PDB file of C-alpha atoms in Angstrom:
ATOM      1  CA  ASP A 626      -0.196   0.050  -0.460  1.00 60.00           C
ATOM      2  CA  ALA A 627       1.294   3.631  -1.055  1.00 78.00           C
ATOM      3  CA  GLY A 628       0.108   5.016   3.143  1.00 92.00           C
ATOM      4  CA  VAL A 629      -1.308   7.773   3.064  1.00 95.00           C
ATOM      5  CA  ILE A 630      -1.339  10.087   0.496  1.00 96.00           C
ATOM      6  CA  GLN A 631      -2.054  13.996   0.405  1.00 97.00           C
ATOM      7  CA  SER A 632      -1.612  16.081  -2.054  1.00 97.00           C
ATOM      8  CA  PRO A 633      -0.345  18.996  -2.979  1.00 97.00           C
ATOM      9  CA  ARG A 634       3.033  18.771  -0.567  1.00 95.00           C
ATOM     10  CA  HIS A 635       3.355  22.916  -0.040  1.00 96.00           C
ATOM     11  CA  GLU A 636       1.183  25.424  -1.175  1.00 96.00           C
ATOM     12  CA  VAL A 637       1.221  29.455  -0.471  1.00 97.00           C
ATOM     13  CA  THR A 638      -1.666  32.083  -2.057  1.00 96.00           C
ATOM     14  CA  GLU A 639      -2.657  34.862  -1.016  1.00 96.00           C
ATOM     15  CA  MET A 640      -4.801  35.740   2.004  1.00 96.00           C
ATOM     16  CA  GLY A 641      -8.377  35.605   1.075  1.00 96.00           C
ATOM     17  CA  GLN A 642      -7.949  33.079  -1.466  1.00 97.00           C
ATOM     18  CA  GLU A 643      -9.955  29.193  -0.737  1.00 97.00           C
ATOM     19  CA  VAL A 644      -7.722  25.992  -0.671  1.00 98.00           C
ATOM     20  CA  THR A 645      -8.134  22.682  -0.749  1.00 98.00           C
ATOM     21  CA  LEU A 646      -6.569  20.294   0.899  1.00 98.00           C
ATOM     22  CA  ARG A 647      -6.434  16.552  -0.341  1.00 98.00           C
ATOM     23  CA  CYS A 648      -6.096  12.918   0.996  1.00 98.00           C
ATOM     24  CA  LYS A 649      -6.513   9.861   0.410  1.00 97.00           C
ATOM     25  CA  PRO A 650      -6.611   7.328   3.851  1.00 96.00           C
ATOM     26  CA  ILE A 651      -5.049   4.217   3.868  1.00 94.00           C
ATOM     27  CA  SER A 652      -7.447   1.767   1.900  1.00 93.00           C
ATOM     28  CA  GLY A 653      -9.465  -0.552   4.334  1.00 90.00           C
ATOM     29  CA  HIS A 654      -9.155   2.080   7.209  1.00 90.00           C
ATOM     30  CA  ASP A 655     -12.481   3.491   8.426  1.00 89.00           C
ATOM     31  CA  TYR A 656     -10.664   6.353  10.411  1.00 91.00           C
ATOM     32  CA  LEU A 657      -9.280   8.914   9.368  1.00 94.00           C
ATOM     33  CA  PHE A 658      -8.293  12.285  10.656  1.00 94.00           C
ATOM     34  CA  TRP A 659      -6.644  15.758   9.341  1.00 96.00           C
ATOM     35  CA  TYR A 660      -4.173  17.687  11.991  1.00 95.00           C
ATOM     36  CA  ARG A 661      -2.627  20.742  11.900  1.00 96.00           C
ATOM     37  CA  GLN A 662       0.351  21.434  13.234  1.00 95.00           C
ATOM     38  CA  THR A 663       1.962  25.190  14.004  1.00 94.00           C
ATOM     39  CA  MET A 664       5.295  26.012  15.872  1.00 89.00           C
ATOM     40  CA  MET A 665       2.836  27.561  19.233  1.00 89.00           C
ATOM     41  CA  ARG A 666      -0.037  24.636  19.035  1.00 89.00           C
ATOM     42  CA  GLY A 667       2.215  21.788  18.365  1.00 90.00           C
ATOM     43  CA  LEU A 668      -0.355  19.432  16.291  1.00 92.00           C
ATOM     44  CA  GLU A 669      -4.216  20.000  16.731  1.00 91.00           C
ATOM     45  CA  LEU A 670      -6.983  17.894  16.009  1.00 91.00           C
ATOM     46  CA  LEU A 671      -8.785  19.751  13.573  1.00 94.00           C
ATOM     47  CA  ILE A 672     -11.550  17.039  12.790  1.00 94.00           C
ATOM     48  CA  TYR A 673     -11.636  13.480  12.417  1.00 92.00           C
ATOM     49  CA  PHE A 674     -14.440  10.740  10.085  1.00 93.00           C
ATOM     50  CA  ASN A 675     -15.691   7.370  10.954  1.00 91.00           C
ATOM     51  CA  ASN A 676     -17.324   5.745   7.611  1.00 92.00           C
ATOM     52  CA  ASN A 677     -17.294   8.586   5.659  1.00 94.00           C
ATOM     53  CA  VAL A 678     -19.576  10.163   9.308  1.00 94.00           C
ATOM     54  CA  PRO A 679     -17.510  13.678  10.686  1.00 93.00           C
ATOM     55  CA  ILE A 680     -17.487  12.042  13.649  1.00 89.00           C
ATOM     56  CA  ASP A 681     -15.680  15.607  15.840  1.00 88.00           C
ATOM     57  CA  ASP A 682     -15.330  19.095  14.408  1.00 90.00           C
ATOM     58  CA  SER A 683     -15.054  20.770  17.657  1.00 87.00           C
ATOM     59  CA  GLY A 684     -11.179  21.457  16.828  1.00 89.00           C
ATOM     60  CA  MET A 685     -12.471  23.311  13.098  1.00 92.00           C
ATOM     61  CA  PRO A 686     -11.571  27.014  14.052  1.00 87.00           C
ATOM     62  CA  GLU A 687     -14.196  28.508  12.545  1.00 86.00           C
ATOM     63  CA  ASP A 688     -16.049  28.051   9.838  1.00 91.00           C
ATOM     64  CA  ARG A 689     -13.989  29.436   7.188  1.00 96.00           C
ATOM     65  CA  PHE A 690     -12.236  25.884   6.955  1.00 97.00           C
ATOM     66  CA  SER A 691     -14.703  23.143   6.293  1.00 97.00           C
ATOM     67  CA  ALA A 692     -14.104  18.890   5.960  1.00 97.00           C
ATOM     68  CA  LYS A 693     -15.779  16.798   3.502  1.00 97.00           C
ATOM     69  CA  MET A 694     -15.615  13.121   2.609  1.00 97.00           C
ATOM     70  CA  PRO A 695     -17.490  11.532  -0.800  1.00 97.00           C
ATOM     71  CA  ASN A 696     -16.072   8.350  -0.224  1.00 95.00           C
ATOM     72  CA  ALA A 697     -14.109   5.877   1.511  1.00 95.00           C
ATOM     73  CA  SER A 698     -10.983   6.899  -0.440  1.00 95.00           C
ATOM     74  CA  PHE A 699     -10.628  10.200  -1.002  1.00 96.00           C
ATOM     75  CA  SER A 700     -11.313  14.145   1.980  1.00 98.00           C
ATOM     76  CA  THR A 701     -11.416  17.051   1.739  1.00 98.00           C
ATOM     77  CA  LEU A 702     -10.185  20.590   4.093  1.00 98.00           C
ATOM     78  CA  LYS A 703     -11.030  23.139   2.357  1.00 98.00           C
ATOM     79  CA  ILE A 704     -10.195  26.746   4.313  1.00 97.00           C
ATOM     80  CA  GLN A 705     -11.927  30.034   2.423  1.00 97.00           C
ATOM     81  CA  PRO A 706     -11.125  32.651   2.957  1.00 96.00           C
ATOM     82  CA  SER A 707      -7.436  31.773   4.089  1.00 97.00           C
ATOM     83  CA  GLU A 708      -5.560  34.164   6.556  1.00 96.00           C
ATOM     84  CA  PRO A 709      -2.368  34.422   7.668  1.00 96.00           C
ATOM     85  CA  ARG A 710      -2.558  32.659  10.864  1.00 95.00           C
ATOM     86  CA  ASP A 711      -3.319  29.669   8.733  1.00 96.00           C
ATOM     87  CA  SER A 712       0.036  28.707   7.543  1.00 97.00           C
ATOM     88  CA  ALA A 713       0.813  25.392   9.013  1.00 97.00           C
ATOM     89  CA  VAL A 714       1.489  21.745   8.009  1.00 97.00           C
ATOM     90  CA  TYR A 715      -2.184  19.785   7.276  1.00 98.00           C
ATOM     91  CA  PHE A 716      -1.520  16.683   8.113  1.00 97.00           C
ATOM     92  CA  CYS A 717      -4.254  13.821   7.199  1.00 96.00           C
ATOM     93  CA  ALA A 718      -4.221  10.488   8.911  1.00 94.00           C
ATOM     94  CA  SER A 719      -5.980   6.896   8.645  1.00 93.00           C
ATOM     95  CA  LYS A 720      -6.362   4.432  10.831  1.00 89.00           C
ATOM     96  CA  GLY A 721      -8.427   1.029  10.313  1.00 83.00           C
ATOM     97  CA  PRO A 722     -11.257  -0.841  12.043  1.00 75.00           C
ATOM     98  CA  TRP A 723     -11.432  -1.559  16.033  1.00 63.00           C
ATOM     99  CA  GLY A 724      -9.400  -4.092  16.385  1.00 54.00           C
ATOM    100  CA  GLY A 725      -8.132  -3.913  12.914  1.00 46.00           C
ATOM    101  CA  GLY A 726      -4.747  -2.418  13.987  1.00 55.00           C
ATOM    102  CA  THR A 727      -3.683   0.297  16.484  1.00 71.00           C
ATOM    103  CA  GLU A 728      -1.617   3.218  15.295  1.00 83.00           C
ATOM    104  CA  ALA A 729      -3.002   5.808  13.003  1.00 87.00           C
ATOM    105  CA  PHE A 730      -0.590   5.879   9.890  1.00 91.00           C
ATOM    106  CA  PHE A 731      -0.193  10.254   8.982  1.00 93.00           C
ATOM    107  CA  GLY A 732       0.181  10.933   5.326  1.00 94.00           C
ATOM    108  CA  GLN A 733       3.148  13.202   4.205  1.00 93.00           C
ATOM    109  CA  GLY A 734       1.486  16.498   5.112  1.00 96.00           C
ATOM    110  CA  THR A 735       0.804  20.074   3.084  1.00 97.00           C
ATOM    111  CA  ARG A 736       2.400  22.704   3.878  1.00 96.00           C
ATOM    112  CA  LEU A 737       0.417  26.182   3.893  1.00 97.00           C
ATOM    113  CA  THR A 738       2.119  29.317   3.452  1.00 97.00           C
ATOM    114  CA  VAL A 739      -1.083  31.971   3.347  1.00 97.00           C
ATOM    115  CA  VAL A 740       0.270  35.336   2.140  1.00 96.00           C
TER     116      VAL A 740
ATOM    117  CA  ALA B 567      -9.847  15.132  28.927  1.00 74.00           C
ATOM    118  CA  GLN B 568      -6.441  13.934  27.964  1.00 80.00           C
ATOM    119  CA  LYS B 569      -3.245  15.770  28.130  1.00 90.00           C
ATOM    120  CA  ILE B 570       0.328  14.211  27.336  1.00 94.00           C
ATOM    121  CA  THR B 571       3.910  16.046  29.169  1.00 96.00           C
ATOM    122  CA  GLN B 572       6.879  16.189  27.236  1.00 97.00           C
ATOM    123  CA  THR B 573       9.389  18.267  29.322  1.00 96.00           C
ATOM    124  CA  GLN B 574      12.118  18.181  27.250  1.00 95.00           C
ATOM    125  CA  PRO B 575      12.321  20.219  24.821  1.00 94.00           C
ATOM    126  CA  GLY B 576      15.476  19.517  23.510  1.00 95.00           C
ATOM    127  CA  MET B 577      18.102  17.092  23.910  1.00 95.00           C
ATOM    128  CA  PHE B 578      21.274  15.597  22.586  1.00 97.00           C
ATOM    129  CA  VAL B 579      23.295  12.302  23.171  1.00 97.00           C
ATOM    130  CA  GLN B 580      26.551  10.817  22.180  1.00 97.00           C
ATOM    131  CA  GLU B 581      26.145   7.882  19.364  1.00 97.00           C
ATOM    132  CA  LYS B 582      25.781   4.463  20.006  1.00 97.00           C
ATOM    133  CA  GLU B 583      24.382   5.676  23.391  1.00 97.00           C
ATOM    134  CA  ALA B 584      20.753   5.476  25.183  1.00 97.00           C
ATOM    135  CA  VAL B 585      18.714   8.199  25.842  1.00 97.00           C
ATOM    136  CA  THR B 586      15.310   8.246  27.280  1.00 98.00           C
ATOM    137  CA  LEU B 587      12.698  10.881  26.600  1.00 98.00           C
ATOM    138  CA  ASP B 588       9.959  11.776  29.150  1.00 98.00           C
ATOM    139  CA  CYS B 589       6.824  11.061  28.638  1.00 98.00           C
ATOM    140  CA  THR B 590       3.862  11.864  31.449  1.00 97.00           C
ATOM    141  CA  TYR B 591       0.067  11.174  30.736  1.00 96.00           C
ATOM    142  CA  ASP B 592      -3.072  12.816  32.979  1.00 93.00           C
ATOM    143  CA  THR B 593      -6.672  10.605  31.855  1.00 89.00           C
ATOM    144  CA  SER B 594      -9.003   9.981  34.310  1.00 87.00           C
ATOM    145  CA  ASP B 595      -9.362   6.476  31.894  1.00 85.00           C
ATOM    146  CA  GLN B 596      -8.623   2.731  32.631  1.00 86.00           C
ATOM    147  CA  SER B 597      -8.085   1.686  28.273  1.00 85.00           C
ATOM    148  CA  TYR B 598      -5.919   4.132  26.520  1.00 89.00           C
ATOM    149  CA  GLY B 599      -3.499   3.392  24.271  1.00 90.00           C
ATOM    150  CA  LEU B 600       0.204   5.546  24.046  1.00 93.00           C
ATOM    151  CA  PHE B 601       2.348   6.007  21.643  1.00 93.00           C
ATOM    152  CA  TRP B 602       5.321   7.531  20.380  1.00 96.00           C
ATOM    153  CA  TYR B 603       5.956   9.123  17.050  1.00 96.00           C
ATOM    154  CA  LYS B 604       9.267  10.585  15.097  1.00 97.00           C
ATOM    155  CA  GLN B 605       9.181  13.559  13.054  1.00 95.00           C
ATOM    156  CA  PRO B 606      12.693  13.832  11.031  1.00 95.00           C
ATOM    157  CA  SER B 607      12.889  16.986   9.145  1.00 92.00           C
ATOM    158  CA  SER B 608      11.718  16.198   6.030  1.00 89.00           C
ATOM    159  CA  GLY B 609       7.399  16.417   7.515  1.00 89.00           C
ATOM    160  CA  GLU B 610       6.412  12.908   7.560  1.00 89.00           C
ATOM    161  CA  MET B 611       5.233  11.925  11.386  1.00 92.00           C
ATOM    162  CA  ILE B 612       5.935   7.716  11.453  1.00 93.00           C
ATOM    163  CA  PHE B 613       4.906   5.424  14.052  1.00 91.00           C
ATOM    164  CA  LEU B 614       7.538   3.997  16.598  1.00 94.00           C
ATOM    165  CA  ILE B 615       5.761   1.942  19.139  1.00 94.00           C
ATOM    166  CA  TYR B 616       2.447   1.785  21.019  1.00 92.00           C
ATOM    167  CA  GLN B 617       1.252   0.963  24.921  1.00 93.00           C
ATOM    168  CA  GLY B 618      -1.684  -0.185  25.629  1.00 90.00           C
ATOM    169  CA  SER B 619      -2.933   0.016  29.626  1.00 90.00           C
ATOM    170  CA  TYR B 620      -2.749  -2.892  30.262  1.00 90.00           C
ATOM    171  CA  ASP B 621       0.123  -4.491  28.479  1.00 88.00           C
ATOM    172  CA  GLU B 622       1.837  -5.851  31.480  1.00 86.00           C
ATOM    173  CA  GLN B 623       4.653  -5.938  29.415  1.00 92.00           C
ATOM    174  CA  ASN B 624       6.447  -2.678  28.623  1.00 94.00           C
ATOM    175  CA  ALA B 625       6.545  -2.452  24.697  1.00 93.00           C
ATOM    176  CA  THR B 626       9.216  -2.921  22.503  1.00 94.00           C
ATOM    177  CA  GLU B 627      10.717  -2.556  18.290  1.00 93.00           C
ATOM    178  CA  GLY B 628      13.447  -2.982  17.718  1.00 95.00           C
ATOM    179  CA  ARG B 629      15.846  -0.598  19.113  1.00 97.00           C
ATOM    180  CA  TYR B 630      13.009   1.574  20.492  1.00 97.00           C
ATOM    181  CA  SER B 631      11.043   0.206  24.400  1.00 97.00           C
ATOM    182  CA  LEU B 632       8.556   2.235  26.085  1.00 96.00           C
ATOM    183  CA  ASN B 633       9.339   2.518  29.719  1.00 96.00           C
ATOM    184  CA  PHE B 634       5.380   2.243  31.073  1.00 96.00           C
ATOM    185  CA  GLN B 635       5.204   2.637  34.794  1.00 95.00           C
ATOM    186  CA  LYS B 636       1.207   2.554  35.005  1.00 93.00           C
ATOM    187  CA  ALA B 637       0.973   4.253  38.542  1.00 93.00           C
ATOM    188  CA  ARG B 638       3.161   7.696  37.621  1.00 95.00           C
ATOM    189  CA  LYS B 639       1.665   8.404  35.108  1.00 95.00           C
ATOM    190  CA  SER B 640       4.681   8.084  32.445  1.00 97.00           C
ATOM    191  CA  ALA B 641       5.059   6.353  29.621  1.00 97.00           C
ATOM    192  CA  ASN B 642       8.829   6.987  28.656  1.00 98.00           C
ATOM    193  CA  LEU B 643      10.905   6.710  25.286  1.00 98.00           C
ATOM    194  CA  VAL B 644      13.539   4.315  25.145  1.00 98.00           C
ATOM    195  CA  ILE B 645      16.156   4.413  22.139  1.00 98.00           C
ATOM    196  CA  SER B 646      19.703   2.275  22.238  1.00 96.00           C
ATOM    197  CA  ALA B 647      22.144   3.036  19.987  1.00 96.00           C
ATOM    198  CA  SER B 648      21.712   5.823  19.221  1.00 97.00           C
ATOM    199  CA  GLN B 649      22.163   6.221  15.274  1.00 97.00           C
ATOM    200  CA  LEU B 650      22.578   9.807  13.354  1.00 97.00           C
ATOM    201  CA  GLY B 651      19.179   8.883  11.516  1.00 96.00           C
ATOM    202  CA  ASP B 652      18.023  10.018  14.564  1.00 97.00           C
ATOM    203  CA  SER B 653      18.126  13.311  14.989  1.00 98.00           C
ATOM    204  CA  ALA B 654      14.228  13.544  15.389  1.00 97.00           C
ATOM    205  CA  MET B 655      11.364  15.395  17.272  1.00 97.00           C
ATOM    206  CA  TYR B 656      10.255  13.270  18.699  1.00 98.00           C
ATOM    207  CA  PHE B 657       5.986  13.335  20.042  1.00 96.00           C
ATOM    208  CA  CYS B 658       3.969  11.019  22.739  1.00 97.00           C
ATOM    209  CA  ALA B 659       0.141  10.555  22.284  1.00 94.00           C
ATOM    210  CA  MET B 660      -2.521   9.663  23.806  1.00 91.00           C
ATOM    211  CA  ARG B 661      -6.391   8.358  23.071  1.00 85.00           C
ATOM    212  CA  VAL B 662      -8.539   6.820  25.163  1.00 77.00           C
ATOM    213  CA  THR B 663     -10.424   4.021  24.179  1.00 68.00           C
ATOM    214  CA  GLY B 664     -14.114   4.254  23.683  1.00 62.00           C
ATOM    215  CA  SER B 665     -16.143   6.002  21.083  1.00 50.00           C
ATOM    216  CA  ALA B 666     -13.000   8.978  20.581  1.00 53.00           C
ATOM    217  CA  ARG B 667     -10.956   7.222  18.269  1.00 64.00           C
ATOM    218  CA  GLN B 668      -8.428  10.644  18.004  1.00 74.00           C
ATOM    219  CA  LEU B 669      -5.221  11.113  19.212  1.00 84.00           C
ATOM    220  CA  THR B 670      -3.817  13.467  21.570  1.00 88.00           C
ATOM    221  CA  PHE B 671       0.113  14.341  20.400  1.00 92.00           C
ATOM    222  CA  GLY B 672       2.020  15.761  23.230  1.00 94.00           C
ATOM    223  CA  SER B 673       4.919  19.315  22.520  1.00 94.00           C
ATOM    224  CA  GLY B 674       7.191  17.028  22.018  1.00 96.00           C
ATOM    225  CA  THR B 675      10.900  17.045  22.549  1.00 97.00           C
ATOM    226  CA  GLN B 676      13.714  17.903  19.589  1.00 97.00           C
ATOM    227  CA  LEU B 677      16.609  14.892  19.882  1.00 98.00           C
ATOM    228  CA  THR B 678      19.805  15.676  18.634  1.00 97.00           C
ATOM    229  CA  VAL B 679      22.456  12.676  18.160  1.00 97.00           C
ATOM    230  CA  LEU B 680      26.093  13.934  17.957  1.00 97.00           C
ATOM    231  CA  PRO B 681      28.609  12.266  16.492  1.00 95.00           C
TER     232      PRO B 681
END
């Protein structure tokens, strides 16, 4: 398996623009997580899905952030409009079902810079 | 709520020596899992080792071992025979078993292995 695949790896955008981050989880994994990593706040969970359904989005900072998982093999995290304080590394991770493995596997992350 | 504390922002170790990275946790739950992840300068998050709260033996994975002291709520990572490639940021994380499937991360420890 290729692991969790995120795209793009790097994104530079201007303030006010819409940004869409993409994630392909490991096949067979039914949990998908979006994390954000910054120097100030470390790794924060934004939202996670189970069987394509959002379970907990309490970590989503504002209404500017939205996430979808239209099917088991694809998820997006959208920021509209983007702001400089959104600059961070965004990680997607997936995990197998209960009893099917303990650890979450992370993608390589998307480094977002909003100027 | 769960909390992970890593009190060592940075650590240095001589190549081939062993090093212990500290991690303490706080939870009122009885069933939980503890994880260590490695994040090299390239940015990806790499799973290293897992310890379940009911596991009686300390987890080991190659040169990594987890010194689990449940009464003290500590889950220190021990890396034996350090290698230059071990230089990275190391994160301790916890997941409470049950409906919440997400990981709570500590702030990380930057390990530098000296030649």
